[in-house]
Amino acid sequence: MPRCDPRDGDTPRHDALAALQSGEVFDLLVIGGGATGCGIALDAAGRGLRTALVERFDFAEGTSGRSTKLVHGGVRYLEAAVRHLDPAQYHLVRDALRERWAFLANAPHLCDRLPLITPLYSWAEVPYVYAGLTLYDLLSGKRSLGRSRLIGRAEALARCPMLKAEGLKAAVLYYDGQFVDTRMALALAMTARRDGAVVANHLALEALIHDDAGTVVGARLRDGLDGASWPIAAKAVINATGPFADHLRKMDDPGAKPILRASSGVHIVLEGRFAPPDGGVLIPKTDDGRVLFILPWQGHALVGTTEGESEVVDHPPAKAVDVAYLLGHLRRSLALDVTEGDVLSVWAGVRPLVFDPEAAGTAQLARDHVIIEDPSGLITITGGKWTTYRKMAEQAVDRAVARGGLAPARPCATLSRKVIGGEDFKKDGAAALVGRFALAGDIAGHLHRAYGDRAPLVAELAARGAGARLHPDHPYIEAEVVYAATLEAAEHGADVLVRRLTLALVDRAAARAAAPRVIALLGDLRGWDAARRAAETALLDERLSGSL
């Protein structure tokens, strides 16, 4: 099996661990490798700060890899702003639309513009909804992805034949963005690593370390692969653990008052024939006030999401009642004959929402983020959403610079900072891969969109003997496993099949069929013995059989 050599500043995991064990005092230690944590590491490294990021599982293994895959301003938040004259929701939408533009520009290979339709079954809804989306466009300004417009019944059904025709009056067409969340988090982490940050996954926090005055000055880490532990010193520590933020704050101070409530989101994936042929559909309100999306994603149909109270747990399970809820509303809201047997994959996520004791439920909680500095100096950032990760990171690093006196620190430069894969991305790059490497069209298209300007590196591996498909029905190939293990910090089979390739997210049965080959490839690359291969096989089976 061919191997690839690290390049462009990439370093293997053992080099990162050596740096973390060196006794160096880092400017900044970031706990959490989701959207916010990886964004912080990128921002801080770009400012010249000596930065370390640790994640106890894999990058985006938690909430950040379980999203609806939308880069959006938040149409439903704008509705709340207008209905309730809520300036906080208005500013949230305005800022998110600005960040939406930067998001799509900085990761062009992982993002697309997505047309969305909202069907209207009452003439009374038409002026209200259209006015709201006109405001959405006005807030977007020059960063608009396309002008919203009212479309008639005939055009709505032509664009989305599965809409319920009975009672349909019209629809509103508007635009947001869509992306691959797991690979976006990885791109942020790998770009931060190339810029000088030390980033490591599968590295857990055992304890925070305080000096005699009670100030947090570092942490004790434990390697999730071999169990080794050691201390690390830092001038500032940021808690970017998402829904687990309160857990870490209580580790710092057992008396810390909670600031979060958790909301559950469940998504199911169906065959591509269930997706609208030209964009997605937003059903703005189901019977109990929740929002329903059906979106094209990775050649399949993505449906979500439910909104309800949730416990904060690792790898939250998708409850059967939530899957039934989504399927039931698909049948009721759209002309789709869909059953549980059509579900190819399902996952659940836990989203951190800023706590408001007056809120009736999680659907009414603010989606904005908060930054809290506890008496020890621990900086916590939580809440928010994927679309605004960059702004959240900027504000968190600003706070850490002020708190730790981290000078000299350059200004934030992430507003126009392309991530790895996007720097020399060309829209017609897939055709070039076909011509240069004689790849099948679907494989070339997949590599182009997943790896951007680095796709030729994967294609070279394929040309050297790793070009076989991992499953006959999907475009993922063996070369990606080699690339993921060598250059993208993949350590376990699930790191590859769930977050590097996303195969398990769209088709669990196919991922299960590909699992033995993935374990064999990883085992050969890592030199695993029979016992380790058996353990890795069992771990991957646990993920594919239960909660991803």
Coordinates of C-alpha atoms in Angstrom, one line a residue:
M1 CA 0.0 0.0 0.0
P2 CA 1.5 3.4 -1.0
R3 CA 2.2 6.0 1.7
C4 CA 2.3 9.7 1.6
D5 CA 4.9 12.0 3.3
P6 CA 3.8 14.9 5.4
R7 CA 4.3 18.2 3.6
D8 CA 3.4 21.9 3.8
G9 CA 4.0 22.0 7.5
D10 CA 1.9 18.9 8.4
T11 CA 3.3 16.9 11.3
P12 CA 2.3 13.5 12.6
R13 CA 0.6 13.1 16.0
H14 CA 3.7 12.0 17.9
D15 CA 5.4 15.3 17.0
A16 CA 2.4 17.2 18.5
L17 CA 2.6 15.1 21.6
A18 CA 6.3 15.7 21.9
A19 CA 5.6 19.5 21.8
L20 CA 2.9 19.2 24.4
Q21 CA 5.2 17.2 26.7
S22 CA 8.2 19.5 26.2
G23 CA 7.6 21.7 29.3
E24 CA 7.0 24.7 27.1
V25 CA 4.7 27.4 28.4
F26 CA 2.1 28.0 25.8
D27 CA 0.4 31.4 25.3
L28 CA -3.0 29.8 24.9
L29 CA -4.4 26.4 25.6
V30 CA -7.7 25.6 23.9
I31 CA -9.8 22.8 25.3
G32 CA -12.2 21.4 22.7
G33 CA -11.8 20.5 19.0
G34 CA -15.2 21.4 17.6
A35 CA -16.0 24.4 15.4
T36 CA -15.3 27.1 18.0
G37 CA -12.1 25.5 19.4
C38 CA -10.6 24.8 15.9
G39 CA -11.5 28.4 14.9
I40 CA -9.8 29.8 18.0
A41 CA -6.6 27.8 17.3
L42 CA -6.6 29.1 13.7
D43 CA -7.2 32.7 14.8
A44 CA -4.6 32.6 17.6
A45 CA -1.9 30.9 15.5
G46 CA -2.4 33.6 12.8
R47 CA -1.8 36.3 15.4
G48 CA 1.5 34.8 16.3
L49 CA 0.4 33.2 19.6
R50 CA 2.0 29.9 20.7
T51 CA -1.2 27.9 20.7
A52 CA -2.1 24.3 21.8
L53 CA -5.5 22.7 21.1
V54 CA -6.6 19.4 22.6
E55 CA -9.7 17.3 21.9
R56 CA -10.6 14.3 23.9
F57 CA -12.2 12.5 21.0
D58 CA -11.8 13.4 17.3
F59 CA -12.2 16.8 15.7
A60 CA -15.9 17.5 15.3
E61 CA -16.9 14.2 16.9
G62 CA -19.4 16.0 19.1
T63 CA -22.0 18.7 18.3
S64 CA -20.0 20.2 15.5
G65 CA -20.2 17.1 13.4
R66 CA -23.9 16.6 13.9
S67 CA -25.3 19.8 12.5
T68 CA -27.9 20.4 9.7
K69 CA -25.0 21.4 7.4
L70 CA -26.4 24.8 6.8
V71 CA -24.4 28.1 6.7
H72 CA -27.3 30.5 7.3
G73 CA -28.3 33.8 8.7
G74 CA -31.3 32.3 10.5
V75 CA -34.6 33.1 8.8
R76 CA -36.5 31.8 11.8
Y77 CA -34.5 34.1 14.2
L78 CA -35.4 37.0 12.0
E79 CA -39.0 36.0 12.4
A80 CA -38.6 36.2 16.2
A81 CA -36.9 39.6 15.8
V82 CA -39.9 40.9 13.8
R83 CA -42.7 39.3 15.8
H84 CA -41.3 40.2 19.2
L85 CA -39.4 43.3 18.4
D86 CA -36.3 41.6 19.7
P87 CA -33.1 43.5 18.8
A88 CA -30.9 40.7 20.0
Q89 CA -32.3 38.3 17.4
Y90 CA -32.0 41.0 14.8
H91 CA -28.3 41.6 15.5
L92 CA -27.8 37.8 15.6
V93 CA -29.1 37.5 12.0
R94 CA -27.2 40.5 10.8
D95 CA -23.9 39.2 12.1
A96 CA -24.6 35.7 10.9
L97 CA -25.2 36.9 7.3
R98 CA -21.8 38.7 7.4
E99 CA -20.2 35.6 8.7
R100 CA -22.0 33.4 6.1
W101 CA -20.2 35.3 3.3
A102 CA -16.8 34.9 4.9
F103 CA -17.5 31.2 5.6
L104 CA -18.3 30.4 2.0
A105 CA -15.4 32.5 0.7
N106 CA -12.8 30.9 2.9
A107 CA -13.8 27.2 2.3
P108 CA -15.1 27.2 -1.3
H109 CA -14.4 23.5 -1.8
L110 CA -16.6 22.5 1.2
C111 CA -19.4 25.0 0.7
D112 CA -22.2 25.7 -1.9
R113 CA -24.9 28.1 -2.3
L114 CA -28.3 26.4 -1.7
P115 CA -31.7 27.5 -3.0
L116 CA -34.4 26.9 -0.4
I117 CA -38.2 27.0 -0.8
T118 CA -40.7 27.7 1.9
P119 CA -44.2 26.6 0.8
L120 CA -47.2 28.8 1.8
Y121 CA -50.6 27.4 2.2
S122 CA -52.4 30.5 3.3
W123 CA -52.6 33.8 1.5
A124 CA -52.4 35.6 4.8
E125 CA -48.8 34.2 5.2
V126 CA -47.6 35.6 1.9
P127 CA -47.0 39.3 2.7
Y128 CA -45.6 38.5 6.1
V129 CA -43.1 35.9 5.0
Y130 CA -42.1 37.8 1.9
A131 CA -41.5 40.9 3.9
G132 CA -39.3 39.0 6.3
L133 CA -37.1 37.5 3.5
T134 CA -36.9 41.0 1.8
L135 CA -35.4 42.2 5.1
Y136 CA -33.1 39.1 5.0
D137 CA -31.8 40.3 1.6
L138 CA -31.4 43.9 2.8
L139 CA -29.3 42.7 5.8
S140 CA -27.2 40.6 3.4
G141 CA -26.4 43.7 1.3
K142 CA -23.5 43.1 -1.1
R143 CA -22.9 39.7 0.5
S144 CA -26.3 38.3 -0.7
L145 CA -26.2 34.8 -2.2
G146 CA -29.3 35.6 -4.4
R147 CA -32.4 37.7 -4.3
S148 CA -35.4 36.2 -2.5
R149 CA -38.6 36.2 -4.4
L150 CA -42.2 35.0 -4.3
I151 CA -42.9 32.2 -6.7
G152 CA -46.2 30.9 -7.9
R153 CA -47.7 27.5 -7.2
A154 CA -46.7 26.1 -10.6
E155 CA -43.0 27.1 -10.2
A156 CA -42.9 25.8 -6.7
L157 CA -44.2 22.4 -7.7
A158 CA -41.8 22.3 -10.7
R159 CA -38.8 23.1 -8.4
C160 CA -40.0 20.7 -5.7
P161 CA -42.5 18.1 -7.0
M162 CA -42.9 16.5 -3.5
L163 CA -44.6 19.6 -2.1
K164 CA -48.2 18.9 -1.1
A165 CA -50.2 20.4 -4.0
E166 CA -53.5 20.5 -2.1
G167 CA -54.0 24.0 -0.7
L168 CA -50.6 25.3 -1.9
K169 CA -50.9 29.0 -2.7
A170 CA -47.3 30.1 -3.4
A171 CA -43.8 29.7 -2.1
V172 CA -40.8 31.9 -1.2
L173 CA -37.5 31.1 -2.8
Y174 CA -34.4 32.3 -0.9
Y175 CA -30.7 31.3 -0.6
D176 CA -28.4 30.2 2.1
G177 CA -25.2 28.1 2.2
Q178 CA -24.5 24.4 2.8
F179 CA -21.2 22.7 3.8
V180 CA -19.6 19.5 5.1
D181 CA -19.2 20.2 8.8
T182 CA -16.8 17.4 9.8
R183 CA -14.3 18.3 7.1
M184 CA -14.7 22.0 7.8
A185 CA -13.6 21.5 11.4
L186 CA -10.7 19.3 10.2
A187 CA -9.7 22.0 7.7
L188 CA -9.6 24.6 10.5
A189 CA -7.5 22.4 12.7
M190 CA -5.1 21.4 10.0
T191 CA -4.7 25.0 8.8
A192 CA -4.0 26.1 12.4
R193 CA -1.4 23.3 12.6
R194 CA 0.3 24.5 9.5
D195 CA 0.3 28.0 10.9
G196 CA 2.2 26.8 14.0
A197 CA -0.5 25.6 16.4
V198 CA 0.0 22.3 18.2
V199 CA -3.2 20.4 17.7
A200 CA -4.0 16.9 19.0
N201 CA -7.1 14.8 19.0
H202 CA -7.9 11.8 21.4
L203 CA -6.3 13.8 24.2
A204 CA -8.4 14.3 27.3
L205 CA -8.3 16.9 30.0
E206 CA -7.8 15.2 33.4
A207 CA -7.7 18.4 35.5
L208 CA -7.0 22.1 35.5
I209 CA -3.9 23.3 37.2
H210 CA -4.1 26.4 39.4
D211 CA -1.3 28.4 41.1
D212 CA -1.3 29.4 44.8
A213 CA -3.6 32.4 44.0
G214 CA -6.2 30.2 42.4
T215 CA -5.4 31.3 38.8
V216 CA -5.6 28.6 36.1
V217 CA -2.2 28.2 34.7
G218 CA -2.5 24.9 32.7
A219 CA -3.9 21.5 32.7
R220 CA -3.1 17.8 33.1
L221 CA -3.7 15.9 29.9
R222 CA -4.2 12.2 29.2
D223 CA -3.6 10.4 25.9
G224 CA -6.7 8.5 24.9
L225 CA -4.6 6.0 22.9
D226 CA -1.9 4.9 25.4
G227 CA -3.1 6.3 28.7
A228 CA 0.0 8.4 29.4
S229 CA -0.6 11.7 31.2
W230 CA 1.4 14.9 31.8
P231 CA 1.0 18.6 32.7
I232 CA 1.0 21.5 30.3
A233 CA 1.4 25.1 31.2
A234 CA -0.3 28.0 29.5
K235 CA -0.8 31.8 30.1
A236 CA -4.5 31.6 29.2
V237 CA -6.9 28.7 28.9
I238 CA -10.1 28.7 26.8
N239 CA -13.0 26.3 27.5
A240 CA -14.5 25.6 24.1
T241 CA -16.2 22.4 24.9
G242 CA -19.7 23.3 23.6
P243 CA -22.4 21.5 25.6
F244 CA -19.8 20.3 28.1
A245 CA -18.8 23.9 29.0
D246 CA -20.5 23.7 32.4
H247 CA -18.7 20.5 33.2
L248 CA -15.4 22.1 32.7
R249 CA -16.4 25.2 34.6
K250 CA -17.3 23.0 37.6
M251 CA -13.9 21.3 37.3
D252 CA -12.4 24.7 37.7
D253 CA -14.9 25.7 40.5
P254 CA -17.3 23.2 41.9
G255 CA -19.6 26.1 42.9
A256 CA -19.9 27.5 39.4
K257 CA -23.5 28.1 38.4
P258 CA -24.7 26.5 35.2
I259 CA -25.1 28.8 32.1
L260 CA -26.5 26.2 29.6
R261 CA -29.5 24.2 28.7
A262 CA -29.1 21.5 26.0
S263 CA -31.3 21.0 23.0
S264 CA -31.4 17.8 21.0
G265 CA -31.2 17.7 17.2
V266 CA -31.9 14.5 15.2
H267 CA -31.2 14.0 11.5
I268 CA -32.0 11.2 9.2
V269 CA -30.6 10.5 5.7
L270 CA -32.5 9.0 2.8
E271 CA -31.7 8.1 -0.7
G272 CA -31.1 11.0 -3.1
R273 CA -34.4 10.4 -4.9
F274 CA -36.2 11.9 -1.8
A275 CA -34.3 15.2 -2.1
P276 CA -35.8 18.1 -4.0
P277 CA -34.2 18.3 -7.5
D278 CA -33.2 21.9 -7.2
G279 CA -32.4 23.0 -3.6
G280 CA -34.0 22.3 -0.3
V281 CA -37.3 22.8 1.5
L282 CA -37.9 24.6 4.8
I283 CA -41.2 23.8 6.6
P284 CA -41.2 26.8 9.0
K285 CA -43.6 25.4 11.6
T286 CA -44.8 22.0 12.4
D287 CA -47.7 21.3 14.8
D288 CA -45.6 21.9 17.9
G289 CA -43.6 24.8 16.5
R290 CA -40.5 23.0 15.3
V291 CA -38.8 23.6 12.0
L292 CA -38.3 20.8 9.4
F293 CA -35.7 20.8 6.7
I294 CA -35.3 18.4 3.7
L295 CA -32.0 19.1 1.9
P296 CA -29.8 17.6 -0.7
W297 CA -26.5 16.6 0.8
Q298 CA -23.6 14.4 -0.4
G299 CA -25.9 12.9 -3.0
H300 CA -28.5 12.0 -0.5
A301 CA -31.5 13.6 1.3
L302 CA -30.9 15.1 4.7
V303 CA -33.9 15.6 7.0
G304 CA -33.9 17.4 10.3
T305 CA -34.2 18.5 12.9
T306 CA -36.2 18.0 16.1
E307 CA -35.8 20.5 18.9
G308 CA -36.2 19.4 22.5
E309 CA -34.7 19.0 25.9
S310 CA -31.6 16.8 26.1
E311 CA -29.1 15.4 28.5
V312 CA -25.5 16.3 27.9
V313 CA -23.9 12.9 27.0
D314 CA -21.1 11.6 24.7
H315 CA -22.4 10.2 21.5
P316 CA -26.1 10.9 22.1
P317 CA -28.5 8.3 20.7
A318 CA -31.1 9.1 18.2
K319 CA -34.4 8.2 19.8
A320 CA -36.9 6.2 17.8
V321 CA -39.6 8.6 18.7
D322 CA -37.7 11.5 17.1
V323 CA -37.1 9.4 13.9
A324 CA -40.8 8.7 13.8
Y325 CA -41.5 12.4 14.3
L326 CA -39.4 13.3 11.2
L327 CA -40.9 10.6 9.0
G328 CA -44.4 11.4 10.1
H329 CA -44.0 15.1 9.2
L330 CA -42.4 14.2 5.9
R331 CA -45.5 12.3 5.0
R332 CA -47.8 15.0 6.2
S333 CA -45.9 18.1 5.0
L334 CA -44.6 16.6 1.7
A335 CA -46.1 14.2 -0.8
L336 CA -43.5 11.5 0.1
D337 CA -44.2 7.8 0.8
V338 CA -41.3 7.3 3.1
T339 CA -40.9 4.7 5.8
E340 CA -38.4 3.7 8.5
G341 CA -37.0 1.2 6.0
D342 CA -35.9 4.1 3.8
V343 CA -33.6 5.5 6.5
L344 CA -29.9 5.0 5.5
S345 CA -28.4 6.7 8.5
V346 CA -29.4 8.7 11.6
W347 CA -27.6 10.7 14.1
A348 CA -28.3 13.0 17.1
G349 CA -26.5 16.0 18.4
V350 CA -26.6 18.1 21.6
R351 CA -26.5 21.8 21.2
P352 CA -25.6 24.3 23.9
L353 CA -28.1 27.1 24.4
V354 CA -27.5 30.0 26.8
F355 CA -29.7 29.5 29.8
D356 CA -32.7 31.7 30.3
P357 CA -34.9 30.6 33.3
E358 CA -37.9 32.4 31.8
A359 CA -37.8 30.5 28.5
A360 CA -40.6 28.0 28.0
G361 CA -38.5 25.6 26.1
T362 CA -35.3 25.2 24.1
A363 CA -36.9 26.5 20.9
Q364 CA -37.2 29.9 22.5
L365 CA -33.6 30.2 23.9
A366 CA -31.2 32.6 22.2
R367 CA -28.8 31.1 19.7
D368 CA -26.1 33.7 20.3
H369 CA -22.9 32.9 22.1
V370 CA -21.5 34.0 25.4
I371 CA -18.0 34.6 26.7
I372 CA -17.5 34.2 30.5
E373 CA -14.4 34.8 32.5
D374 CA -14.4 33.0 35.8
P375 CA -12.5 34.2 38.8
S376 CA -9.7 31.8 38.1
G377 CA -9.2 33.4 34.7
L378 CA -10.7 30.4 32.8
I379 CA -12.4 31.8 29.7
T380 CA -15.5 30.0 28.5
I381 CA -17.1 30.5 25.1
T382 CA -20.2 28.6 24.3
G383 CA -23.6 28.8 22.5
G384 CA -23.7 30.2 19.0
K385 CA -23.7 28.2 15.8
W386 CA -21.4 26.9 13.1
T387 CA -22.1 30.0 10.8
T388 CA -20.6 32.4 13.4
Y389 CA -17.7 30.2 14.5
R390 CA -15.2 32.7 13.1
K391 CA -16.6 35.7 15.0
M392 CA -16.8 33.7 18.2
A393 CA -13.2 32.7 17.8
E394 CA -12.1 36.3 17.2
Q395 CA -13.8 37.5 20.3
A396 CA -12.5 34.6 22.4
V397 CA -8.9 35.3 21.4
D398 CA -9.4 39.0 22.0
R399 CA -10.5 38.2 25.6
A400 CA -7.5 35.8 26.1
V401 CA -5.0 38.4 24.8
A402 CA -6.4 40.9 27.3
R403 CA -6.6 38.4 30.1
G404 CA -3.1 36.9 29.7
G405 CA -1.3 40.0 28.4
L406 CA -0.4 38.0 25.4
A407 CA 1.8 40.5 23.5
P408 CA 2.8 41.0 20.8
A409 CA -0.3 39.7 19.2
R410 CA -1.2 40.7 15.6
P411 CA -4.8 41.7 14.7
C412 CA -7.3 39.0 13.7
A413 CA -6.9 38.0 10.0
T414 CA -9.4 35.2 9.6
L415 CA -12.1 37.2 7.8
S416 CA -10.4 36.6 4.6
R417 CA -8.2 33.6 5.5
K418 CA -8.8 30.6 3.3
V419 CA -8.5 27.2 4.9
I420 CA -6.4 24.3 3.6
G421 CA -7.9 23.0 0.4
G422 CA -9.5 26.3 -0.5
E423 CA -6.5 28.5 -1.3
D424 CA -6.1 27.5 -4.9
F425 CA -9.4 25.8 -5.5
K426 CA -10.8 26.0 -9.0
K427 CA -14.4 25.1 -9.7
D428 CA -13.5 23.1 -12.8
G429 CA -10.9 21.1 -10.9
A430 CA -12.8 17.8 -11.1
A431 CA -12.4 17.6 -14.9
A432 CA -8.7 18.1 -14.5
L433 CA -8.5 15.2 -12.1
V434 CA -10.3 13.0 -14.6
G435 CA -7.9 14.0 -17.4
R436 CA -4.7 13.7 -15.4
F437 CA -5.4 10.6 -13.3
A438 CA -8.0 8.8 -15.4
L439 CA -10.4 8.8 -12.4
A440 CA -14.1 7.9 -12.7
G441 CA -16.2 11.1 -12.8
D442 CA -17.9 10.5 -9.5
I443 CA -14.6 9.8 -7.7
A444 CA -13.0 12.9 -9.2
G445 CA -16.0 15.1 -8.3
H446 CA -15.9 13.8 -4.7
L447 CA -12.2 14.3 -4.3
H448 CA -12.4 17.8 -5.7
R449 CA -15.1 18.9 -3.3
A450 CA -13.7 17.1 -0.3
Y451 CA -10.0 18.1 -0.6
G452 CA -10.0 21.1 -2.8
D453 CA -6.6 22.0 -4.1
R454 CA -5.2 19.1 -2.3
A455 CA -7.2 16.5 -4.3
P456 CA -4.2 15.8 -6.6
L457 CA -2.3 14.5 -3.6
V458 CA -5.0 11.9 -2.9
A459 CA -5.3 11.1 -6.6
E460 CA -1.6 10.5 -6.8
L461 CA -2.0 7.9 -4.0
A462 CA -4.8 6.3 -6.0
A463 CA -2.6 6.1 -9.1
R464 CA 0.1 4.3 -7.1
G465 CA -2.2 1.5 -6.2
A466 CA -4.8 2.8 -3.7
G467 CA -7.6 3.6 -6.2
A468 CA -10.1 0.9 -5.3
R469 CA -13.5 1.9 -4.1
L470 CA -14.3 1.2 -0.5
H471 CA -17.9 0.4 -1.5
P472 CA -19.2 -0.1 -5.0
D473 CA -22.1 2.3 -4.6
H474 CA -20.0 5.3 -3.3
P475 CA -17.1 7.4 -4.6
Y476 CA -14.8 7.0 -1.5
I477 CA -11.5 5.2 -2.3
E478 CA -8.6 3.5 -0.4
A479 CA -6.3 6.4 -1.0
E480 CA -8.4 8.6 1.3
V481 CA -7.8 6.2 4.2
V482 CA -4.0 6.5 3.6
Y483 CA -4.3 10.3 3.4
A484 CA -6.5 10.6 6.5
A485 CA -4.1 8.5 8.6
T486 CA -1.0 10.3 7.3
L487 CA -2.0 13.9 7.0
E488 CA -5.4 14.3 8.7
A489 CA -4.8 12.9 12.2
A490 CA -7.2 10.0 11.8
E491 CA -6.5 7.4 14.5
H492 CA -9.6 5.1 14.6
G493 CA -11.8 3.6 12.0
A494 CA -14.6 5.9 12.9
D495 CA -12.4 8.9 12.4
V496 CA -12.1 7.8 8.8
L497 CA -15.6 6.5 8.0
V498 CA -17.6 9.1 10.0
R499 CA -15.6 12.3 9.8
R500 CA -13.0 12.1 7.0
L501 CA -15.1 10.4 4.4
T502 CA -18.7 10.9 5.8
L503 CA -19.7 7.5 4.5
A504 CA -21.3 6.5 7.8
L505 CA -23.3 9.7 7.8
V506 CA -25.0 8.9 4.5
D507 CA -25.1 5.1 4.5
R508 CA -24.4 3.1 7.6
A509 CA -24.8 -0.3 5.9
A510 CA -22.2 0.7 3.2
A511 CA -19.8 2.0 6.0
R512 CA -20.2 -1.4 7.8
A513 CA -19.3 -3.2 4.6
A514 CA -16.2 -1.0 4.1
A515 CA -15.1 -1.3 7.7
P516 CA -12.9 -4.4 7.4
R517 CA -10.9 -2.9 4.6
V518 CA -10.5 0.4 6.5
I519 CA -9.2 -1.4 9.6
A520 CA -6.8 -3.4 7.4
L521 CA -5.5 -0.3 5.8
L522 CA -5.1 1.6 9.1
G523 CA -3.5 -1.5 10.7
D524 CA -0.9 -1.8 7.9
L525 CA -0.1 1.9 8.1
R526 CA 0.2 1.9 11.9
G527 CA 1.7 -1.5 12.4
W528 CA -1.1 -2.8 14.6
D529 CA -0.9 -6.4 15.9
A530 CA -3.8 -8.8 15.8
A531 CA -5.1 -7.7 19.2
R532 CA -5.1 -4.1 18.3
R533 CA -6.9 -4.8 15.0
A534 CA -9.5 -6.7 16.9
A535 CA -10.0 -3.9 19.4
E536 CA -10.3 -1.3 16.6
T537 CA -12.8 -3.5 14.8
A538 CA -14.9 -3.7 17.9
L539 CA -14.7 0.0 18.5
L540 CA -15.8 0.8 15.0
D541 CA -18.6 -1.7 15.1
E542 CA -19.8 -0.1 18.3
R543 CA -20.0 3.3 16.6
L544 CA -21.7 2.0 13.4
S545 CA -24.2 -0.1 15.4
G546 CA -25.2 2.6 17.9
S547 CA -24.6 6.3 18.1
L548 CA -22.1 7.7 15.6

